[in-house]
GROMACS .gro file of C-alpha atoms in nm:
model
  249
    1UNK     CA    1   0.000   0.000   0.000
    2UNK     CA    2   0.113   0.361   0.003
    3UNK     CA    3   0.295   0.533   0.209
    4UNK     CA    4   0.115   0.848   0.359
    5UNK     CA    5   0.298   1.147   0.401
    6UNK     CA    6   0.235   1.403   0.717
    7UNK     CA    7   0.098   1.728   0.580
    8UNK     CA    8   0.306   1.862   0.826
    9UNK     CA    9   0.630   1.769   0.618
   10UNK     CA   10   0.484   1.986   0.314
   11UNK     CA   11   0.318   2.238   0.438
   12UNK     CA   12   0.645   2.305   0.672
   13UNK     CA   13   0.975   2.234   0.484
   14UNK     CA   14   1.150   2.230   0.807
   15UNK     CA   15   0.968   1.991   0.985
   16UNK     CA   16   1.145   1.715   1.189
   17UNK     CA   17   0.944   1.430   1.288
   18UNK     CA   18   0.915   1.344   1.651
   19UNK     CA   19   1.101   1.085   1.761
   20UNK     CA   20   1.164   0.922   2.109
   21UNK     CA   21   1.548   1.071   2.102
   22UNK     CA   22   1.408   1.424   2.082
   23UNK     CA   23   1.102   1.382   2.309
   24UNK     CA   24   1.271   1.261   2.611
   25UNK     CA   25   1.587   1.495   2.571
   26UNK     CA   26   1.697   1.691   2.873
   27UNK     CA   27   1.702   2.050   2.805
   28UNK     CA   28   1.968   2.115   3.091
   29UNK     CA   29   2.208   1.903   2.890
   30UNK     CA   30   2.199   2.115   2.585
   31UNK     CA   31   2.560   2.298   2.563
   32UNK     CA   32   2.524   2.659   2.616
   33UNK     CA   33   2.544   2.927   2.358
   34UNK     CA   34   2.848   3.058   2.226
   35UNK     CA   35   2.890   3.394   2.356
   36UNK     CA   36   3.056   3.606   2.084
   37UNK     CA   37   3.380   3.727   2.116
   38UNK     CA   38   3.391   4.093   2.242
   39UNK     CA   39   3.554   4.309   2.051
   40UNK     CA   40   3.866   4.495   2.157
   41UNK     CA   41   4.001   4.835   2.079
   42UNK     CA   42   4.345   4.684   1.895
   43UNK     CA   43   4.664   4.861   1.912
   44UNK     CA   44   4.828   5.034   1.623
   45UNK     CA   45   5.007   4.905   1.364
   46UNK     CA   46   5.395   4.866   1.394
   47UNK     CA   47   5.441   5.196   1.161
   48UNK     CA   48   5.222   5.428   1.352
   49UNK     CA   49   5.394   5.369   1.677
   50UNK     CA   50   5.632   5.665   1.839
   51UNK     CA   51   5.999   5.712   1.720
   52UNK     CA   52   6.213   5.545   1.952
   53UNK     CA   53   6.601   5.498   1.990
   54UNK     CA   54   6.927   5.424   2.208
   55UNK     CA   55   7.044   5.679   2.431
   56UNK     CA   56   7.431   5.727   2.440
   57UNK     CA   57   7.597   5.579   2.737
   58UNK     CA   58   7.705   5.792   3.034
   59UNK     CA   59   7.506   6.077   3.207
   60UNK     CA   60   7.235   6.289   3.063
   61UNK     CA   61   7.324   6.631   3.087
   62UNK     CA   62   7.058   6.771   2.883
   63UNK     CA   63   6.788   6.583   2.969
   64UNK     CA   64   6.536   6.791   2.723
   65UNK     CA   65   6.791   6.675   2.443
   66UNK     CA   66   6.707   6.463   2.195
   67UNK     CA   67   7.034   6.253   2.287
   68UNK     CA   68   7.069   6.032   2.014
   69UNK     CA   69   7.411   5.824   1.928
   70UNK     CA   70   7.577   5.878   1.642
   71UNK     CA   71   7.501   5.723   1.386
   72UNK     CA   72   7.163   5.686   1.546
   73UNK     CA   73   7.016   5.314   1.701
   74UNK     CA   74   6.643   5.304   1.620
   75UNK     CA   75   6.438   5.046   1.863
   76UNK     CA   76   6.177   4.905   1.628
   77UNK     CA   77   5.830   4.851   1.809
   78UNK     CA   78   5.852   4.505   1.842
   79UNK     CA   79   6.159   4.568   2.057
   80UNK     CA   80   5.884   4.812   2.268
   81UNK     CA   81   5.664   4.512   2.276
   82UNK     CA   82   5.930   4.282   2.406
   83UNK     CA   83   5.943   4.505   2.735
   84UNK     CA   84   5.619   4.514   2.797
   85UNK     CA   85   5.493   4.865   2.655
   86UNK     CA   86   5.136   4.860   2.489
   87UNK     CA   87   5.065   5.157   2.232
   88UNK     CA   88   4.745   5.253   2.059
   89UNK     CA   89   4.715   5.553   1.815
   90UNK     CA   90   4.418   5.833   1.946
   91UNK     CA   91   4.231   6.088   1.814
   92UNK     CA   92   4.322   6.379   1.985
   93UNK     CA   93   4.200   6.667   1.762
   94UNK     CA   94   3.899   6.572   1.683
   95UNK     CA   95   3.784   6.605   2.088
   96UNK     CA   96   3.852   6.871   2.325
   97UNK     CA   97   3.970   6.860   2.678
   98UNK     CA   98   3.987   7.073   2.978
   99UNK     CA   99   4.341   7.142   3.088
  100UNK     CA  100   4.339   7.063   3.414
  101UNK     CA  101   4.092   6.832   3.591
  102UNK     CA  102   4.170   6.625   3.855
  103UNK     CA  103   4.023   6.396   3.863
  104UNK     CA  104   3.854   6.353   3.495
  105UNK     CA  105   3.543   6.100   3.509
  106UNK     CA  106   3.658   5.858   3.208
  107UNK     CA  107   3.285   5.830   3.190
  108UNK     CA  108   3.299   6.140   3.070
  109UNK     CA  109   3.462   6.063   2.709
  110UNK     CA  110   3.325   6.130   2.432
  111UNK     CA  111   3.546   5.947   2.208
  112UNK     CA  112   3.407   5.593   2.146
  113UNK     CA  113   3.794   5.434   2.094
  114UNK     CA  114   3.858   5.583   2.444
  115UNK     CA  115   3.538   5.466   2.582
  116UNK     CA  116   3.675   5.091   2.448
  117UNK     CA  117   3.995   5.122   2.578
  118UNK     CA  118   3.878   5.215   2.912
  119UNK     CA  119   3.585   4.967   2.958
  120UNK     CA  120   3.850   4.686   2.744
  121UNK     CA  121   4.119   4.764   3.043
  122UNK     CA  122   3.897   4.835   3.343
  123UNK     CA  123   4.030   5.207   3.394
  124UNK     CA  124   3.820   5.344   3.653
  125UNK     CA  125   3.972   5.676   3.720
  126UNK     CA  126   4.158   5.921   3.481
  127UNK     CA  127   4.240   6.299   3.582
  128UNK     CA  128   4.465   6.562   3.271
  129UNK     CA  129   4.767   6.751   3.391
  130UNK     CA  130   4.921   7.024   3.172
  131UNK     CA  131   5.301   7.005   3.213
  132UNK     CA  132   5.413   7.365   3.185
  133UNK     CA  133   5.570   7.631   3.357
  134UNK     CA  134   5.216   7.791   3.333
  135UNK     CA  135   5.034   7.546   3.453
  136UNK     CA  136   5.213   7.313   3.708
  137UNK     CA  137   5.379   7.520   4.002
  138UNK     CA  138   5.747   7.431   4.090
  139UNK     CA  139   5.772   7.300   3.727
  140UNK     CA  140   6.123   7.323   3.734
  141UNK     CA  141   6.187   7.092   4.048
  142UNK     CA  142   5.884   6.841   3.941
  143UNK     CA  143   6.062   6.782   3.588
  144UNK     CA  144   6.375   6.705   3.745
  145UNK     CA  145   6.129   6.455   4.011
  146UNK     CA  146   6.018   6.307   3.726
  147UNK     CA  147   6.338   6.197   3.557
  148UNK     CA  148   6.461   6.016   3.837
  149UNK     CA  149   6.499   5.637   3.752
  150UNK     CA  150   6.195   5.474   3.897
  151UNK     CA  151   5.929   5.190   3.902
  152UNK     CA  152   5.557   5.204   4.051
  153UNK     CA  153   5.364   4.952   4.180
  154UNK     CA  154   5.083   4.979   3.879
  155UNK     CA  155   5.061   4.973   3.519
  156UNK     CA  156   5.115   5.341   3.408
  157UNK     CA  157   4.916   5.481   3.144
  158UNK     CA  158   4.942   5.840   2.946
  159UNK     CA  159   4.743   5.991   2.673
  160UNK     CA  160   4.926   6.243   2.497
  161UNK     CA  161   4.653   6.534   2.449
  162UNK     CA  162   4.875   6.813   2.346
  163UNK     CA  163   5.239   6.846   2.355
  164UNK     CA  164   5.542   6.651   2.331
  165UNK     CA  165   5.780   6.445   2.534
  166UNK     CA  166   6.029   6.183   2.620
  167UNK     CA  167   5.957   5.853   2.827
  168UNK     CA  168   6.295   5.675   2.893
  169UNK     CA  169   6.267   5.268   2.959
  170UNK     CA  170   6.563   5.038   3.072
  171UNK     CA  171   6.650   4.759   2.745
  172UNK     CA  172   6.645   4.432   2.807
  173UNK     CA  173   7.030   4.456   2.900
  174UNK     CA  174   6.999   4.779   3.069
  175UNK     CA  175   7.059   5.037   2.833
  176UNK     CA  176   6.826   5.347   2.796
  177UNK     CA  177   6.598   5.375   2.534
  178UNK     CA  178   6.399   5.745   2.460
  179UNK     CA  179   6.041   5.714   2.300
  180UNK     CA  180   5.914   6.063   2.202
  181UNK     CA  181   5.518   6.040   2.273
  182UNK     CA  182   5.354   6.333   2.076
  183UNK     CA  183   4.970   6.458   2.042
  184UNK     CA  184   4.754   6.114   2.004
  185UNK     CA  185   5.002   5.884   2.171
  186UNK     CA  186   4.862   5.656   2.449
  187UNK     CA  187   5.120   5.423   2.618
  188UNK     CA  188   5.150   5.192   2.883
  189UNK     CA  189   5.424   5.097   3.088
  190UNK     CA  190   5.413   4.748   3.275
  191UNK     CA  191   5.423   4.748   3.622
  192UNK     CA  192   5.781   4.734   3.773
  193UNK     CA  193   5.928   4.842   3.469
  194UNK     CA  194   6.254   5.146   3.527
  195UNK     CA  195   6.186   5.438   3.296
  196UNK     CA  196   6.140   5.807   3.404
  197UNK     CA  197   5.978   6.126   3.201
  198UNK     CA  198   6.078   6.452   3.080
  199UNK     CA  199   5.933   6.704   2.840
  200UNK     CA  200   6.134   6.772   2.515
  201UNK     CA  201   6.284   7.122   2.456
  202UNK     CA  202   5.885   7.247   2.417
  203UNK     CA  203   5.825   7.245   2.788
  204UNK     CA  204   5.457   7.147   2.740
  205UNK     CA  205   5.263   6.826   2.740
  206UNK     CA  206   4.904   6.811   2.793
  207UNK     CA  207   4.851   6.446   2.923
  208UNK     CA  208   4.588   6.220   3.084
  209UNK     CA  209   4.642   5.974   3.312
  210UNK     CA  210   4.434   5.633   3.362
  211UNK     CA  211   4.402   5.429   3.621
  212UNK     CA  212   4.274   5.104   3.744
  213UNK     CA  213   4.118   5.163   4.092
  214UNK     CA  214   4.236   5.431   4.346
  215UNK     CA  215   4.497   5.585   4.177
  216UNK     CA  216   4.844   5.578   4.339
  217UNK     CA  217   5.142   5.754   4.193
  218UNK     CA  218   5.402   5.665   4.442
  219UNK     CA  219   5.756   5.658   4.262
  220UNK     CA  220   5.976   5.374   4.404
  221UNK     CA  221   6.321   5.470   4.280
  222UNK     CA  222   6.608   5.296   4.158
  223UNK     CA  223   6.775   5.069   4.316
  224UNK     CA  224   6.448   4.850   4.414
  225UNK     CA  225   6.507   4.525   4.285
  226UNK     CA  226   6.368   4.346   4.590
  227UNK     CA  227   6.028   4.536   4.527
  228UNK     CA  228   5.744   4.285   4.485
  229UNK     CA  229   5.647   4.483   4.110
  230UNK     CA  230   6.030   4.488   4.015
  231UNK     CA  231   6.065   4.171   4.059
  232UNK     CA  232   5.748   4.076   3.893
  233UNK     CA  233   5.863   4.257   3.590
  234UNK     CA  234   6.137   4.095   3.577
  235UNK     CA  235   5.972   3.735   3.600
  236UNK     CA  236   5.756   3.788   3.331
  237UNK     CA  237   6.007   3.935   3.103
  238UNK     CA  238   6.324   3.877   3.194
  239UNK     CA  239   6.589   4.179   3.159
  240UNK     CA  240   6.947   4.132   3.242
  241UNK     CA  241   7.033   4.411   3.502
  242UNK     CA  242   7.342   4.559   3.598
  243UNK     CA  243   7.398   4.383   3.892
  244UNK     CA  244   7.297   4.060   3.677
  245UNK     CA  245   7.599   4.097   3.456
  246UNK     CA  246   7.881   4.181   3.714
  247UNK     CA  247   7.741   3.866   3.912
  248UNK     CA  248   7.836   3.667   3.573
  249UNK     CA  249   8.158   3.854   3.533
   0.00000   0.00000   0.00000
């Protein structure tokens, strides 16, 4: 005899028959839904990332200098990457921002890459600082503060707003490098990391500064190597120190 077909089937292309599998399944043993990947603000591209190079050897005396060896040592940005340094490329003229507010609600942002960044990286607070004689009494004794060789306990994290500058970080074997951060540059430096900052020969940087938490901005200078974040640093990444080398010698 023939077979009779469900109407079901043809009025409904998709039908799927019943069957004792797919009556008595467990719903709580289906696998949960994928969740979709979130999408993250990505850092720039190896070209767009600040000029960087080796410092001569010896004393700084000017420290506003460009100081750059003859013939000149560029440090590529995957060198940058290698210590630890994150670098994504902003938008700073197309948004305006006050010059001094401490602190700045990163809420407050307008600029949907920044909003990203801070909600990719958790930064809860932010406040801007204008570096200049100006603006930021005793500017004389705080730039020479801030080139002291030091570490903090925290990832540090600048956006350039305005301005231009230099933020020196220790090489793998110890030597200094200079990156010169400009208008649209926002860096990170890894916890326990030695670097220290100085304006260039403009004497002005407009800068924000993000933060995960309460912000802290105690400076634990050099020599620290027993810090906790120093020696985290150098766990994770692994730079031959001074002290390393004469213990080989």
């Amino acid at each position: 005899c023939n077979k009779q077909v469900s109407t079901n089937r043809l009025i409904n292309p998709t039908f799927i028959p019943m069957t004792e599998s797919t009556t008595s399944k467990d719903p709580s043993t289906d696998p949960p839904p994928e969740k979709k990947a979130k999408n993250m603000f990505e850092q720039a591209p190896e070209e767009q990332w600040p000029e960087a190079w080796l410092m001569p050897e010896g004393e700084c005396e000017d420290q506003k200098a460009t100081n750059k060896r003859e013939p000149n040592v560029p440090i590529s940005a995957a060198d940058m990457k290698k210590l630890g340094i994150c670098y994504w490329k902003m938008d700073a003229d197309k948004y305006e921002y006050p010059t001094k507010a401490i602190p700045y609600d990163p809420k407050d942002a307008v600029d949907p890459n920044l909003t990203q960044l801070r909600d990719d990286r958790g930064y809860s607070y932010a406040d801007i600082i204008t570096v200049h004689p100006d603006h930021l009494p005793g500017f004389d004794d705080k730039i020479k503060a801030f080139f002291e060789e030091h570490i903090h306990d925290a990832e540090e994290i600048r956006y350039i707003l305005g301005g231009s500058g230099y933020f020196d970080v220790r090489s793998l074997d110890d030597k200094w490098i200079r990156v010169h951060v400009k208008k649209g540059d926002l860096m990170t430096l890894p916890e326990g990391i030695y670097h220290r900052f100085t304006c260039d020969d403009k004497d002005l940087i407009h800068a924000m500064r993000l933060f995960v938490g309460q912000p802290v901005w105690t400076p634990f200078n050099r020599p620290c190597d027993e810090h906790e974040s120093r020696k985290k640093y150098v766990t994770e990444v692994g730079p031959t120190t001074v002290a390393d080398e004469k213990k080989e010698d």
